[in-house]
PDB file of C-alpha atoms in Angstrom:
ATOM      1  CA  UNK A 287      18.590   3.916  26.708  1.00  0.00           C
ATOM      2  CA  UNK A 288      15.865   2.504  29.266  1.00  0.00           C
ATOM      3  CA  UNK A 289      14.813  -0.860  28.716  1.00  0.00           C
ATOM      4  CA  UNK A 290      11.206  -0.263  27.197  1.00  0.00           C
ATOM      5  CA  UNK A 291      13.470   1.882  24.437  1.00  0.00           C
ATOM      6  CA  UNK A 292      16.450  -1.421  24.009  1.00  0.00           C
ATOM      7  CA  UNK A 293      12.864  -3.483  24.113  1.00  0.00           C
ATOM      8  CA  UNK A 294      11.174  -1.634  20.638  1.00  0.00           C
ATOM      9  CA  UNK A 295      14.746  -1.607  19.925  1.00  0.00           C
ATOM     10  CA  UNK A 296      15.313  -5.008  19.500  1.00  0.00           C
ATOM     11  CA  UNK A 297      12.065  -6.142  18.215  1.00  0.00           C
ATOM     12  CA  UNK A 298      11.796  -3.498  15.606  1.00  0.00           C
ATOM     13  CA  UNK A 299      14.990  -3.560  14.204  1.00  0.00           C
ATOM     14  CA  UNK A 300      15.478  -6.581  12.610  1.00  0.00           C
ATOM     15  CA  UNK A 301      12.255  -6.116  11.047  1.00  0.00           C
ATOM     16  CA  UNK A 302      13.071  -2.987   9.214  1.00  0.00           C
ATOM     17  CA  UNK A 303      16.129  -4.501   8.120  1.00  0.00           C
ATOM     18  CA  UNK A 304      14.889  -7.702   7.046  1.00  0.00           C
ATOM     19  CA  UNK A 305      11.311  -6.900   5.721  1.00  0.00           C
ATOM     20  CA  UNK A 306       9.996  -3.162   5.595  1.00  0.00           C
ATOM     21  CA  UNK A 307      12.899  -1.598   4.350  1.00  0.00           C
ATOM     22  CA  UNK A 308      13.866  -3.774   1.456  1.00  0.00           C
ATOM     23  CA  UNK A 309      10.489  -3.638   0.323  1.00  0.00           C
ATOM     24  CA  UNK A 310       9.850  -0.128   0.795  1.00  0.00           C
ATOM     25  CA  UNK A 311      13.076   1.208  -0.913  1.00  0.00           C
ATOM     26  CA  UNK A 312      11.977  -0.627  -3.789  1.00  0.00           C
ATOM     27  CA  UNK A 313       8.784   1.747  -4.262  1.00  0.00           C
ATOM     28  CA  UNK A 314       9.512   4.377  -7.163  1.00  0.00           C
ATOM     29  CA  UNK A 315       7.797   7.285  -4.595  1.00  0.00           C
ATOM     30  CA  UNK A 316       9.799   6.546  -1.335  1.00  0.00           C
ATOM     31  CA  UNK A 317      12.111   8.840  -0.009  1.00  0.00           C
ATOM     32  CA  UNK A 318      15.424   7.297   0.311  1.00  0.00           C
ATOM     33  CA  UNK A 319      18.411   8.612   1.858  1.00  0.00           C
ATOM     34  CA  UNK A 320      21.952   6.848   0.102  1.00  0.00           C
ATOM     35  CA  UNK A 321      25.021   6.889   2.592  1.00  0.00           C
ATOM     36  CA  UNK A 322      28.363   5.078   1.948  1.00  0.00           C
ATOM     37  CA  UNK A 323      29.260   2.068   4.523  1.00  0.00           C
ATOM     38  CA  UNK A 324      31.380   2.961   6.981  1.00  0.00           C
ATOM     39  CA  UNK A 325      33.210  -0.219   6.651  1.00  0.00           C
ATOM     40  CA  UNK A 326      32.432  -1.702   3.502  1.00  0.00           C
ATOM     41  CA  UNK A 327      32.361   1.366   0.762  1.00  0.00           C
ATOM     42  CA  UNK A 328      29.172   0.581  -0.462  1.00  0.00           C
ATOM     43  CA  UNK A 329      26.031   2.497  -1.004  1.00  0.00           C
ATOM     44  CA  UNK A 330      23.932   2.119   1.309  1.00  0.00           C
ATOM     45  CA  UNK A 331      19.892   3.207   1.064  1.00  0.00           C
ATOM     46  CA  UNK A 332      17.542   3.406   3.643  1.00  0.00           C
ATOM     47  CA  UNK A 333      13.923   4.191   3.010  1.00  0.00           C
ATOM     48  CA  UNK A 334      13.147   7.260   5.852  1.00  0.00           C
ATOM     49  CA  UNK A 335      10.188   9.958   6.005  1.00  0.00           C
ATOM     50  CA  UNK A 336      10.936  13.835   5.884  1.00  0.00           C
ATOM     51  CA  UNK A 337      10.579  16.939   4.232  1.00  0.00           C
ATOM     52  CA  UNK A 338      12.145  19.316   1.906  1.00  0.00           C
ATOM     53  CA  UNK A 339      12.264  22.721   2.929  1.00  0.00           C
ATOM     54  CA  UNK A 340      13.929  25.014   0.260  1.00  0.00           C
ATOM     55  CA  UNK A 341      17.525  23.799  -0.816  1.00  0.00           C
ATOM     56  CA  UNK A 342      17.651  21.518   2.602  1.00  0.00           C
ATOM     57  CA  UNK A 343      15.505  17.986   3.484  1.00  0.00           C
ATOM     58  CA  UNK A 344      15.196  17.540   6.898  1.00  0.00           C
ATOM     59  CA  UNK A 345      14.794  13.858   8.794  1.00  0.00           C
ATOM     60  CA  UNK A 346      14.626  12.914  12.261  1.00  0.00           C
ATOM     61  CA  UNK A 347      16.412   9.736  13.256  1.00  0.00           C
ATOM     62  CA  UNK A 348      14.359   7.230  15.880  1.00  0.00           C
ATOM     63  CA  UNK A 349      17.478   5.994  17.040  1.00  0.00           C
ATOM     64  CA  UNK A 350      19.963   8.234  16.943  1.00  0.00           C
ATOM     65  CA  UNK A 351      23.265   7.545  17.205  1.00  0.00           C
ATOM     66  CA  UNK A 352      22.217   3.993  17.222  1.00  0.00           C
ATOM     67  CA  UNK A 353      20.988   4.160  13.505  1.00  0.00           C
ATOM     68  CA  UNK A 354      23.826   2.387  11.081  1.00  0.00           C
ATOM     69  CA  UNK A 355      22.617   5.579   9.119  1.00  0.00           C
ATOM     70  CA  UNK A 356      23.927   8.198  11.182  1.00  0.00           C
ATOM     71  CA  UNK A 357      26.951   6.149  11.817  1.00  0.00           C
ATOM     72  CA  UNK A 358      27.559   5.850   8.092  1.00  0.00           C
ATOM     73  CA  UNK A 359      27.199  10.005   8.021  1.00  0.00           C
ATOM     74  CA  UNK A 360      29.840  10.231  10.322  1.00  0.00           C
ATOM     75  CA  UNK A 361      32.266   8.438   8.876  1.00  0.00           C
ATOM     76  CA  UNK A 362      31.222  10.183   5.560  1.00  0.00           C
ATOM     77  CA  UNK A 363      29.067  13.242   5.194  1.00  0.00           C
ATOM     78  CA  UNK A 364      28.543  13.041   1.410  1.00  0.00           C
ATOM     79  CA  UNK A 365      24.896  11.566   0.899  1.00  0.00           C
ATOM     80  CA  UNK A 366      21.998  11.324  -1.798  1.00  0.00           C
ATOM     81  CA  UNK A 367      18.100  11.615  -1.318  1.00  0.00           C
ATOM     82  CA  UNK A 368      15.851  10.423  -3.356  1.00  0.00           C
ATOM     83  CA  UNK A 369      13.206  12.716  -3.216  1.00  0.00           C
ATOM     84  CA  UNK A 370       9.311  11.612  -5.541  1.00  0.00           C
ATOM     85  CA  UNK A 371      11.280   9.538  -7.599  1.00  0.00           C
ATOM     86  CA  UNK A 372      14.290  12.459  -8.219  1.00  0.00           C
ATOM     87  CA  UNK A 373      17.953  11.404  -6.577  1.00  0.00           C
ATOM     88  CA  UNK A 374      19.614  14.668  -5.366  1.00  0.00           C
ATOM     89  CA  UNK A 375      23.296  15.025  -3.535  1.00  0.00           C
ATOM     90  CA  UNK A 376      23.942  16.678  -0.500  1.00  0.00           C
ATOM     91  CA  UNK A 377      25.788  16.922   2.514  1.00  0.00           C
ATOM     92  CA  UNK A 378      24.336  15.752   5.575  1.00  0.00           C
ATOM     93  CA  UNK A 379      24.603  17.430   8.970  1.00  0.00           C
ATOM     94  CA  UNK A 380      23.615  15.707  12.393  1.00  0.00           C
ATOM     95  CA  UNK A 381      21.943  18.223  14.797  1.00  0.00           C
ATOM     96  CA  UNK A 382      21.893  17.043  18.312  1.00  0.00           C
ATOM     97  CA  UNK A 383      21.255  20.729  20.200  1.00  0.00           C
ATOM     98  CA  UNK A 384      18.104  20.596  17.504  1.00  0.00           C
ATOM     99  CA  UNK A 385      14.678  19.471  19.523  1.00  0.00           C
ATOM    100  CA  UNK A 386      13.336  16.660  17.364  1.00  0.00           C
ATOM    101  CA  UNK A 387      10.107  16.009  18.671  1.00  0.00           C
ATOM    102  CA  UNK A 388       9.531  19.868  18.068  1.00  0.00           C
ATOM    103  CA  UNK A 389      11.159  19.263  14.472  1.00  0.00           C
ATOM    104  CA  UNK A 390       8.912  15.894  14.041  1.00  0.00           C
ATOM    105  CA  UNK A 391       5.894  18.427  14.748  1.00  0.00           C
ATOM    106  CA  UNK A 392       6.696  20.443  11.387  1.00  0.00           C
ATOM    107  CA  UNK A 393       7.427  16.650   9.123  1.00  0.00           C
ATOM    108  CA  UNK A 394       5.056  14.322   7.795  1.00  0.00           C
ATOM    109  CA  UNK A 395       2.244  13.215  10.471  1.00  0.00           C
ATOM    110  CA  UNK A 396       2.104   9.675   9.720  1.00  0.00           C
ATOM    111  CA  UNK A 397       5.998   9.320   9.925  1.00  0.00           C
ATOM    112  CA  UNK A 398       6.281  11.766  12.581  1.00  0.00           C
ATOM    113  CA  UNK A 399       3.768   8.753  14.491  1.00  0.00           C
ATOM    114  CA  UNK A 400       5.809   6.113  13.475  1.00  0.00           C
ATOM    115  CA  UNK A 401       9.403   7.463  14.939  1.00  0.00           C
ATOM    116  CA  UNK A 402       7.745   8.875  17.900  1.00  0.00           C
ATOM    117  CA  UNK A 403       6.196   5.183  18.687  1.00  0.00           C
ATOM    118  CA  UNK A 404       9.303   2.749  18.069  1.00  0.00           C
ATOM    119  CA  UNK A 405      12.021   5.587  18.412  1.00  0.00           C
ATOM    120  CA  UNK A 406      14.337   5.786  21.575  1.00  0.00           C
ATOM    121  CA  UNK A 407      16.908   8.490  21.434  1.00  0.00           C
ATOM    122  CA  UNK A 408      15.747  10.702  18.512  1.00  0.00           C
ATOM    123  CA  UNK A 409      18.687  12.783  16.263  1.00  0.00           C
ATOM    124  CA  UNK A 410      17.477  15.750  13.927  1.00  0.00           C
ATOM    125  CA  UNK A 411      19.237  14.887  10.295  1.00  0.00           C
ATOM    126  CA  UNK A 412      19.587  18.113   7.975  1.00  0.00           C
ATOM    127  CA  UNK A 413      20.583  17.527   4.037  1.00  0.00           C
ATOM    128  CA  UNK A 414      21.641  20.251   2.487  1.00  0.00           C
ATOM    129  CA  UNK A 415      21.074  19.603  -1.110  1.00  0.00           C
ATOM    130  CA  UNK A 416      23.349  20.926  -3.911  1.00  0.00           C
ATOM    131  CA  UNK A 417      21.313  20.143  -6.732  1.00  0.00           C
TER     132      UNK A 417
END
Protein backbone atom coordinates (compact mmCIF):
# COMPACT_ATOMS: atom_id res chain seq x y z
CA UNK A 1 0.00 0.00 0.00
CA UNK A 2 1.71 3.52 -0.79
CA UNK A 3 1.58 5.93 1.84
CA UNK A 4 -1.18 8.40 0.44
CA UNK A 5 -3.39 4.88 0.49
CA UNK A 6 -2.04 3.85 4.62
CA UNK A 7 -2.72 7.92 4.91
CA UNK A 8 -6.88 7.76 3.89
CA UNK A 9 -6.31 4.56 5.54
CA UNK A 10 -5.77 5.63 8.79
CA UNK A 11 -7.81 8.68 8.92
CA UNK A 12 -10.86 7.10 7.48
CA UNK A 13 -11.03 4.13 9.30
CA UNK A 14 -11.66 4.85 12.61
CA UNK A 15 -14.30 7.04 11.49
CA UNK A 16 -16.37 4.46 9.80
CA UNK A 17 -16.00 2.37 12.68
CA UNK A 18 -16.71 4.75 15.28
CA UNK A 19 -19.32 7.14 13.65
CA UNK A 20 -20.70 6.42 10.00
CA UNK A 21 -21.18 2.94 10.26
CA UNK A 22 -23.02 2.58 13.51
CA UNK A 23 -25.24 5.16 12.45
CA UNK A 24 -25.80 4.10 9.06
CA UNK A 25 -26.54 0.36 9.80
CA UNK A 26 -29.15 1.60 11.93
CA UNK A 27 -31.19 3.07 8.82
CA UNK A 28 -34.16 0.58 7.90
CA UNK A 29 -33.04 1.16 3.85
CA UNK A 30 -29.21 0.48 4.12
CA UNK A 31 -27.71 -2.32 2.63
CA UNK A 32 -25.94 -4.33 5.15
CA UNK A 33 -23.79 -7.19 4.67
CA UNK A 34 -23.80 -9.71 8.19
CA UNK A 35 -20.48 -11.84 8.50
CA UNK A 36 -19.52 -13.94 11.59
CA UNK A 37 -16.21 -12.72 13.60
CA UNK A 38 -13.43 -14.45 12.82
CA UNK A 39 -12.41 -14.54 16.36
CA UNK A 40 -15.23 -13.80 18.41
CA UNK A 41 -18.43 -15.79 16.75
CA UNK A 42 -20.47 -12.94 16.58
CA UNK A 43 -22.46 -11.31 13.89
CA UNK A 44 -20.98 -8.87 12.57
CA UNK A 45 -22.83 -6.00 10.12
CA UNK A 46 -21.32 -3.57 8.12
CA UNK A 47 -23.31 -1.00 6.23
CA UNK A 48 -21.65 -1.25 2.33
CA UNK A 49 -23.11 0.00 -1.19
CA UNK A 50 -23.81 -2.54 -4.14
CA UNK A 51 -26.12 -4.07 -6.33
CA UNK A 52 -28.23 -7.03 -6.91
CA UNK A 53 -27.99 -8.57 -10.11
CA UNK A 54 -30.36 -11.64 -10.45
CA UNK A 55 -29.84 -14.33 -7.61
CA UNK A 56 -26.18 -12.64 -6.83
CA UNK A 57 -25.34 -8.92 -5.00
CA UNK A 58 -22.23 -7.75 -5.94
CA UNK A 59 -19.84 -5.24 -3.65
CA UNK A 60 -16.52 -3.93 -4.13
CA UNK A 61 -14.31 -3.71 -1.08
CA UNK A 62 -12.07 -0.21 -0.69
CA UNK A 63 -9.67 -2.03 1.19
CA UNK A 64 -9.39 -5.25 0.31
CA UNK A 65 -7.87 -7.68 2.12
CA UNK A 66 -7.44 -5.06 4.71
CA UNK A 67 -11.29 -4.86 5.38
CA UNK A 68 -12.15 -6.91 8.87
CA UNK A 69 -15.05 -7.82 6.37
CA UNK A 70 -13.29 -9.78 3.94
CA UNK A 71 -11.22 -11.24 6.66
CA UNK A 72 -14.36 -12.37 8.46
CA UNK A 73 -15.45 -14.09 4.82
CA UNK A 74 -12.49 -15.98 4.87
CA UNK A 75 -12.59 -17.47 7.86
CA UNK A 76 -16.36 -18.10 7.13
CA UNK A 77 -18.09 -17.82 3.81
CA UNK A 78 -21.69 -18.05 5.10
CA UNK A 79 -23.08 -14.34 5.08
CA UNK A 80 -26.49 -12.31 5.09
CA UNK A 81 -27.45 -9.03 3.12
CA UNK A 82 -29.83 -6.96 3.95
CA UNK A 83 -31.11 -5.79 0.91
CA UNK A 84 -34.33 -2.41 1.11
CA UNK A 85 -35.08 -3.51 4.38
CA UNK A 86 -35.25 -7.61 3.31
CA UNK A 87 -32.26 -9.88 5.09
CA UNK A 88 -31.30 -12.62 2.56
CA UNK A 89 -28.44 -15.56 3.07
CA UNK A 90 -25.80 -16.28 0.86
CA UNK A 91 -22.47 -17.36 0.33
CA UNK A 92 -19.92 -14.93 -0.33
CA UNK A 93 -17.09 -15.28 -2.84
CA UNK A 94 -13.92 -12.90 -2.97
CA UNK A 95 -12.85 -12.21 -6.61
CA UNK A 96 -9.40 -10.88 -6.87
CA UNK A 97 -8.69 -11.73 -10.91
CA UNK A 98 -12.21 -9.53 -11.10
CA UNK A 99 -11.29 -5.66 -12.22
CA UNK A 100 -13.12 -3.60 -9.61
CA UNK A 101 -12.89 -0.27 -10.80
CA UNK A 102 -14.47 -1.77 -14.09
CA UNK A 103 -17.07 -3.60 -11.67
CA UNK A 104 -17.50 -0.14 -9.55
CA UNK A 105 -18.44 1.34 -13.15
CA UNK A 106 -21.68 -1.00 -13.36
CA UNK A 107 -22.67 -0.25 -9.06
CA UNK A 108 -24.19 2.62 -7.56
CA UNK A 109 -22.47 6.10 -8.68
CA UNK A 110 -22.43 7.78 -5.47
CA UNK A 111 -20.83 4.68 -3.69
CA UNK A 112 -18.84 3.79 -6.59
CA UNK A 113 -17.30 7.78 -5.70
CA UNK A 114 -16.95 7.11 -2.30
CA UNK A 115 -14.68 3.70 -2.53
CA UNK A 116 -12.85 5.03 -5.42
CA UNK A 117 -11.86 8.30 -3.18
CA UNK A 118 -10.82 6.70 0.33
CA UNK A 119 -10.20 3.09 -1.11
CA UNK A 120 -6.56 1.67 -1.47
CA UNK A 121 -6.39 -1.86 -2.69
CA UNK A 122 -9.94 -2.54 -4.00
CA UNK A 123 -11.44 -6.50 -3.81
CA UNK A 124 -14.64 -7.39 -5.99
CA UNK A 125 -17.16 -9.21 -3.28
CA UNK A 126 -19.87 -11.54 -5.06
CA UNK A 127 -23.00 -12.91 -2.79
CA UNK A 128 -24.64 -15.44 -4.13
CA UNK A 129 -27.98 -15.38 -2.54
CA UNK A 130 -30.05 -18.53 -1.78
CA UNK A 131 -33.15 -17.00 -0.93
Amino acid sequence: MTRYAELKYRIVTPFQRRIGNPVLRRLPMQTVLETTGRKSGLPRRTPLGGRRVGDSFWLVSEYGERSQYVRNIRADARVRVRIRGRWYSGTAHLLPDDDPRARLKTLPRLNSAAVRAVGGRLLTVRVDLED
